[in-house]
Amino acid sequence: MATRANDTPPTGAYDLTVVELAPFGRRLGALMIDWAICLMTAAFYADPRIVAWPPVLVLIVLNAVGIGLFGQTPGMALAGLRCVAVRDGGAIGPVQGLARAVLLALLVPAVFMDADRRGLHDRAAGSVVIRKPR
């Protein structure tokens, strides 16, 4: 049996013991940056003080596309974070990205984290947020 260069388990699961998990403060900071981007973007077509749902919709789209296809949002890039699939360490894909984004917009799943700092939205999407390697 050949071993892989990055020593991932042969089952195909991403080894969470060899990466640095994202701290809660950085994750919150990244979310605040993304939320500011969403508020500014939504302000072009709706007043967020009057209609509350446009920034949330922009947040869902930003997360679904950014995390689903590229593994990070602009806020995560500035905070030095990536969201990767637990199964292989790659991007989670657009369907899982959308599911994760919708659950994140509910905010409640993001508050409950397990020992691997994965919120319910991460567990449902099969993702984990890590610090980018230096």
mmCIF file of C-alpha atoms in Angstrom:
data_model
loop_
_atom_site.group_PDB
_atom_site.id
_atom_site.type_symbol
_atom_site.label_atom_id
_atom_site.label_comp_id
_atom_site.label_asym_id
_atom_site.label_seq_id
_atom_site.Cartn_x
_atom_site.Cartn_y
_atom_site.Cartn_z
ATOM 1 C CA MET A 1 0.000 0.000 0.000
ATOM 2 C CA ALA A 2 1.458 3.336 -1.049
ATOM 3 C CA THR A 3 1.485 6.220 1.397
ATOM 4 C CA ARG A 4 0.436 9.694 0.388
ATOM 5 C CA ALA A 5 2.836 12.589 0.536
ATOM 6 C CA ASN A 6 0.634 14.581 2.890
ATOM 7 C CA ASP A 7 -0.027 11.555 5.151
ATOM 8 C CA THR A 8 -3.817 11.661 4.866
ATOM 9 C CA PRO A 9 -5.535 8.514 6.056
ATOM 10 C CA PRO A 10 -6.098 5.980 3.264
ATOM 11 C CA THR A 11 -9.874 6.122 3.847
ATOM 12 C CA GLY A 12 -9.970 9.418 1.943
ATOM 13 C CA ALA A 13 -10.975 11.446 5.010
ATOM 14 C CA TYR A 14 -9.130 14.722 5.557
ATOM 15 C CA ASP A 15 -6.897 14.471 8.626
ATOM 16 C CA LEU A 16 -7.908 17.281 10.994
ATOM 17 C CA THR A 17 -4.930 16.614 13.261
ATOM 18 C CA VAL A 18 -2.430 18.023 10.744
ATOM 19 C CA VAL A 19 -4.175 21.355 10.119
ATOM 20 C CA GLU A 20 -4.728 24.351 12.341
ATOM 21 C CA LEU A 21 -8.428 24.835 12.962
ATOM 22 C CA ALA A 22 -9.752 28.372 12.640
ATOM 23 C CA PRO A 23 -10.266 30.177 15.942
ATOM 24 C CA PHE A 24 -13.735 31.558 16.682
ATOM 25 C CA GLY A 25 -12.522 35.186 16.691
ATOM 26 C CA ARG A 26 -11.106 34.963 13.168
ATOM 27 C CA ARG A 27 -14.248 33.252 11.922
ATOM 28 C CA LEU A 28 -16.402 35.981 13.450
ATOM 29 C CA GLY A 29 -14.152 38.676 11.987
ATOM 30 C CA ALA A 30 -14.411 37.116 8.530
ATOM 31 C CA LEU A 31 -18.192 36.962 8.848
ATOM 32 C CA MET A 32 -18.321 40.644 9.851
ATOM 33 C CA ILE A 33 -16.240 41.612 6.804
ATOM 34 C CA ASP A 34 -18.531 39.564 4.559
ATOM 35 C CA TRP A 35 -21.596 41.103 6.197
ATOM 36 C CA ALA A 36 -20.258 44.626 5.522
ATOM 37 C CA ILE A 37 -19.718 43.673 1.864
ATOM 38 C CA CYS A 38 -23.265 42.316 1.716
ATOM 39 C CA LEU A 39 -24.733 45.479 3.237
ATOM 40 C CA MET A 40 -22.885 47.679 0.746
ATOM 41 C CA THR A 41 -23.852 45.474 -2.190
ATOM 42 C CA ALA A 42 -27.512 45.268 -1.175
ATOM 43 C CA ALA A 43 -27.647 49.044 -0.712
ATOM 44 C CA PHE A 44 -27.347 49.421 -4.503
ATOM 45 C CA TYR A 45 -30.812 47.974 -5.031
ATOM 46 C CA ALA A 46 -32.584 48.171 -1.645
ATOM 47 C CA ASP A 47 -32.368 50.126 1.597
ATOM 48 C CA PRO A 48 -31.304 47.582 4.267
ATOM 49 C CA ARG A 49 -32.909 49.764 6.951
ATOM 50 C CA ILE A 50 -36.331 49.280 5.329
ATOM 51 C CA VAL A 51 -36.096 45.853 3.670
ATOM 52 C CA ALA A 52 -33.994 43.430 5.707
ATOM 53 C CA TRP A 53 -33.735 40.399 3.412
ATOM 54 C CA PRO A 54 -31.504 41.676 0.529
ATOM 55 C CA PRO A 55 -28.233 41.631 2.534
ATOM 56 C CA VAL A 56 -29.068 38.125 3.769
ATOM 57 C CA LEU A 57 -29.676 36.964 0.207
ATOM 58 C CA VAL A 58 -26.352 38.477 -0.879
ATOM 59 C CA LEU A 59 -24.641 36.708 2.056
ATOM 60 C CA ILE A 60 -26.122 33.379 0.977
ATOM 61 C CA VAL A 61 -24.974 33.875 -2.633
ATOM 62 C CA LEU A 62 -21.519 35.107 -1.558
ATOM 63 C CA ASN A 63 -21.012 32.078 0.693
ATOM 64 C CA ALA A 64 -22.498 29.535 -1.706
ATOM 65 C CA VAL A 65 -20.296 30.650 -4.597
ATOM 66 C CA GLY A 66 -17.187 31.648 -2.656
ATOM 67 C CA ILE A 67 -16.999 28.671 -0.346
ATOM 68 C CA GLY A 68 -18.613 26.167 -2.680
ATOM 69 C CA LEU A 69 -16.258 26.821 -5.586
ATOM 70 C CA PHE A 70 -13.185 28.543 -4.148
ATOM 71 C CA GLY A 71 -13.084 27.516 -0.492
ATOM 72 C CA GLN A 72 -13.300 31.038 0.903
ATOM 73 C CA THR A 73 -15.185 34.302 0.920
ATOM 74 C CA PRO A 74 -13.506 37.726 0.725
ATOM 75 C CA GLY A 75 -13.721 38.013 4.523
ATOM 76 C CA MET A 76 -12.140 34.602 4.961
ATOM 77 C CA ALA A 77 -9.356 35.530 2.552
ATOM 78 C CA LEU A 78 -8.579 38.666 4.572
ATOM 79 C CA ALA A 79 -8.695 36.690 7.835
ATOM 80 C CA GLY A 80 -6.414 33.959 6.466
ATOM 81 C CA LEU A 81 -9.027 31.200 6.549
ATOM 82 C CA ARG A 82 -10.259 28.479 4.190
ATOM 83 C CA CYS A 83 -13.296 26.246 4.280
ATOM 84 C CA VAL A 84 -12.454 22.765 3.032
ATOM 85 C CA ALA A 85 -14.266 19.462 2.676
ATOM 86 C CA VAL A 86 -13.595 17.010 5.464
ATOM 87 C CA ARG A 87 -13.587 14.142 2.959
ATOM 88 C CA ASP A 88 -10.595 15.335 0.908
ATOM 89 C CA GLY A 89 -9.491 18.876 1.836
ATOM 90 C CA GLY A 90 -10.799 20.446 -1.384
ATOM 91 C CA ALA A 91 -13.664 22.814 -2.077
ATOM 92 C CA ILE A 92 -17.032 21.545 -0.836
ATOM 93 C CA GLY A 93 -18.933 22.163 -4.066
ATOM 94 C CA PRO A 94 -21.836 24.450 -4.921
ATOM 95 C CA VAL A 95 -24.658 22.284 -3.520
ATOM 96 C CA GLN A 96 -22.987 21.842 -0.131
ATOM 97 C CA GLY A 97 -21.921 25.486 -0.277
ATOM 98 C CA LEU A 98 -25.531 26.550 -0.710
ATOM 99 C CA ALA A 99 -26.711 24.306 2.130
ATOM 100 C CA ARG A 100 -23.964 25.666 4.391
ATOM 101 C CA ALA A 101 -24.810 29.255 3.427
ATOM 102 C CA VAL A 102 -28.522 28.864 4.144
ATOM 103 C CA LEU A 103 -27.798 27.333 7.540
ATOM 104 C CA LEU A 104 -25.249 30.070 8.273
ATOM 105 C CA ALA A 105 -27.874 32.712 7.470
ATOM 106 C CA LEU A 106 -30.007 31.212 10.250
ATOM 107 C CA LEU A 107 -27.079 31.981 12.658
ATOM 108 C CA VAL A 108 -28.176 29.403 15.234
ATOM 109 C CA PRO A 109 -26.212 26.489 13.690
ATOM 110 C CA ALA A 110 -23.006 28.545 13.684
ATOM 111 C CA VAL A 111 -23.149 29.090 17.448
ATOM 112 C CA PHE A 112 -23.072 25.396 18.395
ATOM 113 C CA MET A 113 -19.601 24.000 17.728
ATOM 114 C CA ASP A 114 -18.096 20.581 18.354
ATOM 115 C CA ALA A 115 -14.552 19.738 19.470
ATOM 116 C CA ASP A 116 -13.251 20.311 15.923
ATOM 117 C CA ARG A 117 -14.767 23.837 15.934
ATOM 118 C CA ARG A 118 -17.325 22.756 13.360
ATOM 119 C CA GLY A 119 -20.727 24.387 13.642
ATOM 120 C CA LEU A 120 -23.880 22.577 12.670
ATOM 121 C CA HIS A 121 -23.688 24.268 9.264
ATOM 122 C CA ASP A 122 -20.168 22.877 8.773
ATOM 123 C CA ARG A 123 -21.196 19.394 9.855
ATOM 124 C CA ALA A 124 -24.229 19.407 7.546
ATOM 125 C CA ALA A 125 -22.074 20.481 4.592
ATOM 126 C CA GLY A 126 -19.164 18.186 5.454
ATOM 127 C CA SER A 127 -16.772 21.107 5.827
ATOM 128 C CA VAL A 128 -14.286 22.502 8.301
ATOM 129 C CA VAL A 129 -12.753 25.990 8.514
ATOM 130 C CA ILE A 130 -8.979 26.032 8.851
ATOM 131 C CA ARG A 131 -6.228 28.631 8.904
ATOM 132 C CA LYS A 132 -4.441 28.913 5.581
ATOM 133 C CA PRO A 133 -0.994 27.339 5.659
ATOM 134 C CA ARG A 134 1.805 29.888 5.657
#
